[in-house]
Amino acid sequence: MPIVVMSNGVANEGKSKESQLNGQGTNHREALLEGHHTHSNGVLRNGIEFTAESSSAIEQGAMTSLKKPPPEIEHITQGYQPVSRLIARLSQDTLKELGEVITNMANISSQQQQPINFNHNASTNGNSGTTPQANLDKKMLLMDFVQKRRAQFIKVLVLTQWSRQSEKVSKLIDLKVWLGKQVKLYDEAAFWVGDLRRGLDGAKLPNPDLKTALEVLSTGKASWMPELTYIPSDPLSPQEVLKGLSSINTLLLIRLNLHESIPVYFKDYTVSSGRATFTVPNEFQVDISIGADNPETPLFFVDFRFIFSPAVSEVPEGQFWEEIAARSNHALEVKGLSGLYSYLHEMVLTYKINILRRQAIDMSRGPWTEAIRIEMHWRRLIVQYWAGRPGKKHWVEIGVHSGQIKDSKGVIKKQRQSSLALQWVRDGERVVEPVALDLNTEALSMESIINHIVGLHVKQILIFLRSRLLDSALYSQRALSHHLTLSTDKPVDSTLKIQLTANKLISISIQPMTGSFALEPASQLSIRAESELNSYSIAANRAPQSIANFRGLVVTTELESRAASLGWRVLETPNIKHEELKRVFPRDTLRLSYFKLPGWGPYWLLAFSVGKHSEDWWILEINDNDKGHSITDSQHLSMSNPSGQIVDHDYIFLSRLAVGSAGICSQFVNCRALRAAKVKYELRLPSGKLELRAPRMHVQYWTLIKTRSLKGFGLKDNVFPRVAIGYQGLTGDGGEALIITQAAIKTPTDFSGIVTESIDNDIAFNQYTGVFSFTLHTPVGQSVVEKVVERLGRIERLQHFMRIIRQHSLRCSSVSLTRIDFTYSQNPPLSAQVFFDGDYPMRLSFATGNPHLYIVDHLSRFLNAEGGFDHIVRLLAVTLPVCRALEAIERDSQNIGQVGIMPRSADMILLRYHNSGVSFDLRLRHRQDNLLWTLKEYDDEKREPAASRQEKLSTLAAELKIYFSKSGAGFKGFRTSIMAEIDAIEEVIKGLHVLVKKHGFNEKTEDESPEVIALD
C-alpha cells in the first residue's frame, strides 16, 4: 500500500485554501444576512411582500435543504510526501555523513602522531602511527555518528508504522482545516456586521415634515405659503367661441376678395375655423389668418402641411417649423400672398430634390451598391447608373426648371411656373428624341425613376440587337426563331429570346442595376459570352457579332458532344492554309469542326461549318505534306428540312450520317493476329451471310499462352481447356466491335458460393458449368487477342484470391475482375479492397476510419510481391490490435500534446511523444514459431528534453521501468521491453499511453518547437 507523510506544506496549503475561500464565505454570510428579514406591517424590510405562499415556499425550501446531506469537506492533498523519498534521502545523507566521519578519523591519525623517540630500541607494540588518545577520539566520533543515525532511523520506523493509519490521520487533518475555516468565517461575519453598521451612518435621511404634510393633506394648503392674489379670467363659452370664429371668417373673406391680390396658384382655397387654407396640388397646404380688422395690417402664418409622399403630412414643431413660420410671415409682410407662394413653392421644390437625393443614397447603400453614383450641384441632382460599365457614361439629371421658354435667339418668349425637370444623358449624349420622361411629383420615388430610365435604355439596346439579328438569313427566313419582350416599368422583364439550335433557346437580357448582359440558361459557354459582351465599351454595336460567334460555338459544342457520345473522334483543327479553307467553305463561316468516324481511313474526315446564313456538312480528303495538311478533294452534303426549319443534329441524324463507315472487315483481323503468332485455331462459320454474322474461333488455351508474343501475363496452361472467341458485329453507334469470349475453368468450385452469376457489366459466370463469358469492345480493324489473354489472366488471379479467402474463412462482399472486397474483422466490422487492373500494380485500399490506414502503403508493397495476397491477409490479422491501439492514441492525443505515429514498415512502428521527449519502438518478431510484438523505449539522441522538465522525465523513466517489468495474461516484461502476444498487445500499448498521459506533458516550453513529422 502507498505510505505518505506530511510536510510543512500542509499548513501552507490550508492557509492558501482558506484565503481562496474567504470570498466564498463572505458571499455566503451576505446571502444569510440578506435573507434574514423581519416583518413590518406585513412587508419585509427589503420591500418584498410577506404572504402565506412565500412563507410556505421558504419552509419547503428549508425542509428540502435539511433532507439533503451536507457537502463533503475539502480534502487536503498537497503537501504529502512518500515515505520512500524520506528513506532515500535519509540513506543518502547517512552515506554522505559516514564518508565525512571516515575522513575526520583519518585526519585525527595524521594530527596526533607520537613524539620523536631517541631510544631506537624502545618497543612500539605495533602502535607506531597512533596514540591511545587518538583511538579514543576515533571511537567517540564513530559512536556519536552511529547513535545520532540510530535515533533518526528509529523515528523513520515510527513514521512507517504510523503511516499505515495515514487515511484516518488525513481525515483528521481535513477536519482540523475545516474547523479553522468555520471559526474564521464567524470572526469575519462579526467584523462585517460592524463595518456595515459604520457604513450606514452616512446613508441616514432627515426626518419627514409630518406637520406640514398633515396640514396640506387635510386643508389643501399650507398656512406659511404666501398668496399671489391672481384673478383668473372667465372661460369662453362655446357660443362665444363660435361667434368669434364666424367674425374672423367674414373678415378673411372680405380681405381676400376686396383687398388682396391672390396669385393664380392660390385660387384653390377655403375659409373656415378662423383661417384660410390655400392648397397647391402635389406640393403643400398653408393656413393664414388676420390679426385685426384693418386691411392694412399684414396677414400672418398659422400652419403648413406637405401633400405629397413620402414627406410627412404634419411638420413637427421645432427649428424647421419656426424657420418656415418666420420666413412666411416676412414674405406676407413684404410681398403678400405672391411672396408667400414663391417662398413655399421654391422651398418645396428644394425639399423634393433632397428627398430624391436621400432615396438615391439609400439605394446606393442597398441593392444598388456600386451601381449608381450620386452628385449634387446646388439644386441639381445627378444620378449616374450602370457606373461599373466600361465606356461612355449614362446618368439622369433632376433639377428645378425656371419655366422660361426661349426662342432660337435666346430671347425669353414665355414665363411659366418653375417645376422639377428630368433630363436623360445616354452614352454621354443628351437624349433629344421623344421619350416618355414623366416625373411623378405626387409620390416621389428615385428607384421608380431609375427603373423607368433603365427600362427605356434596355428597350433601345434590345431593339437594336433584333434589327441586326434579322440581317442573317437564318433568322430573316425563319429557319431560326426569335421573340422580343419589352417592359419599360420592369426592365428585368425585357428579354430577347433567340433560337440557337433546333432544340436550344437563349434569352438575352440586361441586368437593371449593373447594365451587364445576362444569358440564360447559364452554362460555361454563356458565361464566356457574357464576359465578352460586358467587356466592350459600346456593347450594343459589337453585341450582334458576339452573339453570332456564341451561336456558332454552341452549335459546334453540342454537335461535338453528341458525336463524341456516338464514338466519333473530334479532331483538332488541321494545319490547313487559310486560302484553301476560303476556297472550300463559304466566306461567312464562323466555326469549323472536324470528325474522325470509327473505321474511316487515315486521310478522310467529316467537316461541319457554321456561318451567319447557313450550316453545312462536308466530306474532306486530307493529304499530309511537309508544310502540314492540304485538302485534296471536298464534297458538299446537301441536307434540308422540308419544314424550313434548321436541321436537328440529333443522334438519329448522326447515325444516319455515319452509315457505311464500318467498311473494314474486322472479323478477320483476329485471325491474322493468330496466324502471325503461329497459333492453331478452328474457325466455325455460323449460318447466314458472313458480313452479317461473324465466325467463331476456337483456340486451345495452352497454345495461346505459349506463344512468344503473348508471354508476360503470368498464366498457366491448366486453367482453361479451351477458349472460344466470337464476333458479334458492331455496337449501336457503329464505331466499335463486340467480341464475346467464353472459357470454361477446370475447378469451378473455387468460385461457387462467392462469385455470383454477374461479376461485371460485361462478364458473367455460370456456377454449374464453370464457364466465364465476357464482352470486349474494340475499334474496327484492331485485334483483340491480347485483350482476351489479359482478361483470362484476371480470372486466374481472381481464382487465386478465392482460394486464399476460403483458406482463411473470410467473407467477400463484392467480386469483380478489377476489384475484390472482403471483410477481415467482425468486431468491429472492417473490410479491405484489392484493385488489380490489367498490368498495373495491385493496390490495397481501406475505407475512411479504418485503423489499417496507418500502414496501408507498406501493406501495398507486400501485395505486389510473390504470395502477396496471402501475406496481406495474415498481416491484417496480426496488425489489427496494434492499429486499433494507435487509433485510440491519436484520438486522445489532443489531451497530452503532439503524438507522432511513424510506421517504418508493416511490422515496425515508431511511437513518439514530442512534448515529453520519449519514443517507443514496436516490432513484430518470431519466437519459437509464434508471432510476438515487442515494445521498448526508443533512444533518440537527437532530441534533448528541456532543463525544466528533467524531474518529470526522471519520474516517467522510473515508472516506465516499473511498467516494463510487469507481466500478465499474454505479455511479459523484461525491464526494458515488453513482449506480448497478438491479442494482448493492444492493452499493453494503451496502458503505456495512459502512463505517459498521467504525467501531463501538455505544455510546450520556449525552447521547443513543433517537429515536422515525415511519414514514409
Coordinates of C-alpha atoms in Angstrom, one line a residue, residues 414-696:
K414 CA -42.9 82.9 -72.2
Q415 CA -42.5 82.6 -68.5
R416 CA -44.1 79.7 -66.7
Q417 CA -44.1 78.4 -63.2
S418 CA -40.9 76.8 -62.1
S419 CA -41.0 73.0 -61.7
L420 CA -39.0 69.9 -61.4
A421 CA -37.4 68.7 -64.6
L422 CA -35.7 65.5 -65.7
Q423 CA -33.1 65.0 -68.3
W424 CA -31.5 61.8 -69.6
V425 CA -28.0 61.5 -70.8
R426 CA -27.2 58.2 -72.7
D427 CA -23.7 57.3 -73.8
G428 CA -22.5 60.8 -72.9
E429 CA -25.1 62.5 -75.1
R430 CA -28.3 64.2 -74.1
V431 CA -31.4 62.3 -75.4
V432 CA -33.4 64.6 -77.6
E433 CA -35.7 62.0 -79.3
P434 CA -39.3 62.0 -77.9
V435 CA -39.4 59.6 -75.0
A436 CA -41.8 59.5 -72.1
L437 CA -39.9 61.1 -69.2
D438 CA -42.7 61.8 -66.8
L439 CA -41.9 62.7 -63.3
N440 CA -44.5 61.8 -60.7
T441 CA -44.4 64.7 -58.2
E442 CA -47.2 63.3 -56.1
A443 CA -45.3 60.2 -55.0
L444 CA -41.6 60.7 -55.3
S445 CA -39.6 57.5 -55.9
M446 CA -36.0 57.7 -57.1
E447 CA -36.0 53.9 -57.7
S448 CA -39.0 54.2 -60.0
I449 CA -37.3 57.0 -61.9
I450 CA -34.1 55.0 -62.4
N451 CA -36.0 51.8 -63.3
H452 CA -38.0 53.8 -65.9
I453 CA -34.9 55.3 -67.5
V454 CA -33.1 51.9 -67.4
G455 CA -36.1 50.3 -69.0
L456 CA -36.0 52.8 -71.8
H457 CA -32.3 52.2 -72.2
V458 CA -32.7 48.4 -72.2
K459 CA -35.5 48.7 -74.8
Q460 CA -33.3 50.7 -77.1
I461 CA -30.5 48.1 -76.9
L462 CA -32.7 45.0 -77.4
I463 CA -34.4 46.6 -80.4
F464 CA -31.1 47.4 -82.0
L465 CA -29.9 43.8 -81.4
R466 CA -33.0 42.4 -83.1
S467 CA -32.6 44.6 -86.1
R468 CA -29.0 43.4 -86.6
L469 CA -30.1 39.8 -86.0
L470 CA -32.5 40.0 -88.9
D471 CA -29.6 40.6 -91.3
S472 CA -28.9 36.9 -91.0
A473 CA -30.7 34.7 -93.5
L474 CA -31.3 32.1 -90.8
Y475 CA -33.5 34.5 -88.8
S476 CA -34.9 36.5 -91.7
Q477 CA -36.1 33.4 -93.5
R478 CA -37.4 31.9 -90.2
A479 CA -35.1 29.0 -90.1
L480 CA -34.4 30.1 -86.6
S481 CA -37.0 31.9 -84.5
H482 CA -36.7 35.0 -82.2
H483 CA -39.0 36.8 -79.8
L484 CA -38.7 40.3 -78.2
T485 CA -40.5 41.2 -74.9
L486 CA -40.3 44.8 -73.7
S487 CA -41.3 46.4 -70.4
T488 CA -40.2 50.0 -69.5
D489 CA -41.6 49.8 -66.0
K490 CA -39.8 46.5 -65.2
P491 CA -36.6 46.3 -67.2
V492 CA -35.8 42.9 -65.8
D493 CA -38.8 41.6 -67.8
S494 CA -37.4 42.9 -71.1
T495 CA -35.8 39.9 -73.0
L496 CA -34.8 38.9 -76.4
K497 CA -35.2 35.2 -77.0
I498 CA -33.4 33.7 -80.0
Q499 CA -33.1 30.1 -81.2
L500 CA -29.6 28.8 -81.4
T501 CA -30.2 25.2 -82.5
A502 CA -33.2 23.1 -83.3
N503 CA -33.9 22.5 -79.6
K504 CA -32.0 25.1 -77.7
L505 CA -33.0 28.7 -77.0
I506 CA -31.1 31.5 -75.3
S507 CA -32.6 34.5 -73.5
I508 CA -30.7 37.8 -73.7
S509 CA -31.5 40.3 -71.0
I510 CA -29.7 43.2 -69.3
Q511 CA -29.5 43.5 -65.6
P512 CA -31.2 46.7 -64.5
M513 CA -28.7 47.5 -61.7
T514 CA -25.4 46.8 -63.4
G515 CA -26.2 47.1 -67.1
S516 CA -24.5 43.8 -67.7
F517 CA -25.7 41.4 -70.3
A518 CA -27.2 38.2 -69.0
L519 CA -27.7 35.0 -71.0
E520 CA -30.0 32.3 -69.8
P521 CA -29.9 29.4 -69.2
A522 CA -26.5 29.7 -67.7
S523 CA -23.7 27.5 -68.9
Q524 CA -19.9 27.6 -69.3
L525 CA -20.3 28.9 -72.9
S526 CA -22.9 31.5 -71.9
I527 CA -20.7 32.8 -69.1
R528 CA -17.8 33.2 -71.5
A529 CA -20.1 35.1 -74.0
E530 CA -21.4 37.3 -71.1
S531 CA -17.9 38.2 -70.2
E532 CA -17.1 39.1 -73.8
L533 CA -20.2 41.2 -74.1
N534 CA -19.7 43.0 -70.9
S535 CA -16.1 43.8 -71.8
Y536 CA -17.0 46.1 -74.7
S537 CA -17.1 49.8 -74.2
I538 CA -20.0 50.1 -76.6
A539 CA -21.7 46.7 -76.2
A540 CA -24.7 47.4 -78.4
N541 CA -22.6 47.9 -81.5
R542 CA -20.5 44.8 -81.1
A543 CA -23.1 42.5 -79.4
P544 CA -24.6 41.1 -82.7
Q545 CA -21.2 39.8 -83.9
S546 CA -20.5 38.3 -80.4
I547 CA -23.9 36.6 -80.3
A548 CA -23.3 35.1 -83.8
N549 CA -20.0 33.8 -82.6
F550 CA -21.7 32.5 -79.5
R551 CA -24.3 30.7 -81.6
G552 CA -21.6 29.0 -83.7
L553 CA -19.8 27.9 -80.6
V554 CA -22.9 26.5 -79.0
V555 CA -23.8 24.6 -82.2
T556 CA -20.4 23.1 -82.7
T557 CA -20.0 22.2 -79.0
E558 CA -23.4 20.5 -78.9
L559 CA -22.5 18.6 -82.1
E560 CA -19.1 17.6 -80.9
S561 CA -20.6 16.4 -77.6
R562 CA -23.1 14.2 -79.4
A563 CA -20.6 13.0 -81.9
A564 CA -18.2 12.0 -79.1
S565 CA -21.0 10.1 -77.3
L566 CA -21.6 8.2 -80.5
G567 CA -18.0 7.2 -80.8
W568 CA -16.8 9.8 -83.2
R569 CA -13.4 11.4 -82.6
V570 CA -13.3 15.1 -82.6
L571 CA -10.1 16.3 -84.2
E572 CA -8.1 19.4 -83.6
T573 CA -8.1 21.9 -86.4
P574 CA -5.7 20.6 -89.1
N575 CA -2.8 22.7 -90.3
I576 CA -4.6 23.8 -93.5
K577 CA -3.8 27.1 -95.2
H578 CA -6.4 29.8 -95.0
E579 CA -6.6 30.2 -98.7
E580 CA -7.6 26.5 -99.1
L581 CA -10.3 27.0 -96.5
K582 CA -11.7 30.0 -98.2
R583 CA -11.8 28.0 -101.5
V584 CA -13.9 25.3 -100.0
F585 CA -16.1 26.8 -97.3
P586 CA -18.4 29.9 -97.5
R587 CA -17.0 33.3 -96.7
D588 CA -19.4 33.9 -93.8
T589 CA -18.1 30.8 -92.0
L590 CA -17.6 31.4 -88.3
R591 CA -16.8 27.9 -86.8
L592 CA -15.5 24.6 -88.2
S593 CA -15.5 21.1 -86.6
Y594 CA -13.6 18.0 -87.9
F595 CA -14.6 14.5 -87.0
K596 CA -12.9 11.1 -87.4
L597 CA -15.6 8.4 -87.7
P598 CA -14.9 4.9 -86.4
G599 CA -13.5 2.8 -89.2
W600 CA -12.6 5.6 -91.5
G601 CA -9.3 5.7 -93.2
P602 CA -6.5 7.9 -92.0
Y603 CA -7.0 10.6 -94.7
W604 CA -10.8 11.0 -94.7
L605 CA -12.5 13.5 -92.4
L606 CA -16.0 14.8 -91.9
A607 CA -16.3 18.6 -91.5
F608 CA -19.1 20.8 -90.3
S609 CA -19.3 24.6 -90.9
V610 CA -21.4 27.2 -89.2
G611 CA -21.9 30.6 -90.9
K612 CA -24.2 33.6 -90.5
H613 CA -26.5 32.4 -93.2
S614 CA -26.2 28.6 -93.3
E615 CA -25.0 25.3 -91.7
D616 CA -23.3 22.8 -94.0
W617 CA -21.6 19.3 -93.9
W618 CA -18.5 18.4 -95.9
I619 CA -16.5 15.3 -96.7
L620 CA -12.8 16.1 -96.9
E621 CA -9.8 14.1 -98.1
I622 CA -6.7 15.3 -96.3
N623 CA -3.2 14.8 -97.5
D624 CA -0.1 15.1 -95.4
N625 CA 2.9 17.1 -96.8
D626 CA 6.0 18.7 -95.4
K627 CA 4.1 22.0 -94.8
G628 CA 1.2 20.5 -92.9
H629 CA -2.1 19.4 -94.5
S630 CA -3.9 20.1 -97.7
I631 CA -7.4 19.4 -98.9
T632 CA -7.2 17.0 -101.8
D633 CA -10.9 16.9 -102.5
S634 CA -14.2 18.0 -101.0
Q635 CA -17.8 17.2 -101.3
H636 CA -20.7 19.3 -100.0
L637 CA -23.6 17.3 -98.5
S638 CA -26.8 18.9 -99.3
M639 CA -29.3 18.5 -96.4
S640 CA -32.5 20.4 -96.0
N641 CA -35.5 20.2 -93.8
P642 CA -38.9 20.2 -95.6
S643 CA -40.5 22.4 -92.9
G644 CA -38.0 25.1 -93.5
Q645 CA -36.5 24.9 -90.0
I646 CA -32.9 24.2 -89.4
V647 CA -31.8 20.6 -89.4
D648 CA -31.8 18.9 -85.9
H649 CA -28.4 17.3 -85.4
D650 CA -29.7 14.6 -83.1
Y651 CA -28.4 11.1 -82.6
I652 CA -30.7 9.6 -85.3
F653 CA -29.4 12.2 -87.8
L654 CA -25.8 11.5 -86.9
S655 CA -26.3 7.7 -87.0
R656 CA -27.7 8.0 -90.5
L657 CA -24.8 10.2 -91.4
A658 CA -22.4 7.6 -90.4
V659 CA -24.0 4.8 -92.4
G660 CA -21.4 2.8 -94.3
S661 CA -18.4 3.9 -92.1
A662 CA -17.8 0.4 -90.9
G663 CA -16.5 -0.8 -94.3
I664 CA -13.4 -2.5 -92.8
C665 CA -13.8 -6.2 -92.2
S666 CA -12.8 -6.6 -88.6
Q667 CA -13.8 -10.2 -88.2
F668 CA -10.6 -11.4 -90.0
V669 CA -8.2 -9.2 -88.1
N670 CA -8.1 -11.6 -85.1
C671 CA -7.4 -14.5 -87.5
R672 CA -4.4 -12.7 -89.0
A673 CA -3.1 -11.9 -85.5
L674 CA -3.3 -15.6 -84.5
R675 CA -1.6 -16.7 -87.7
A676 CA 1.2 -14.3 -87.2
A677 CA 1.6 -15.7 -83.7
K678 CA 1.6 -19.3 -85.1
V679 CA -1.4 -20.3 -83.0
K680 CA -3.6 -23.0 -84.3
Y681 CA -7.3 -22.2 -84.3
E682 CA -10.5 -23.6 -85.6
L683 CA -12.9 -21.3 -87.5
R684 CA -16.6 -22.2 -87.5
L685 CA -18.9 -20.1 -89.7
P686 CA -22.4 -19.6 -88.4
S687 CA -25.4 -20.0 -90.7
G688 CA -26.2 -16.9 -92.7
K689 CA -24.1 -14.3 -94.5
L690 CA -20.6 -13.7 -93.3
E691 CA -20.9 -9.9 -93.3
L692 CA -24.0 -10.1 -91.0
R693 CA -22.8 -12.7 -88.5
A694 CA -19.1 -13.1 -87.6
P695 CA -17.5 -16.5 -87.3
R696 CA -16.4 -18.1 -84.0

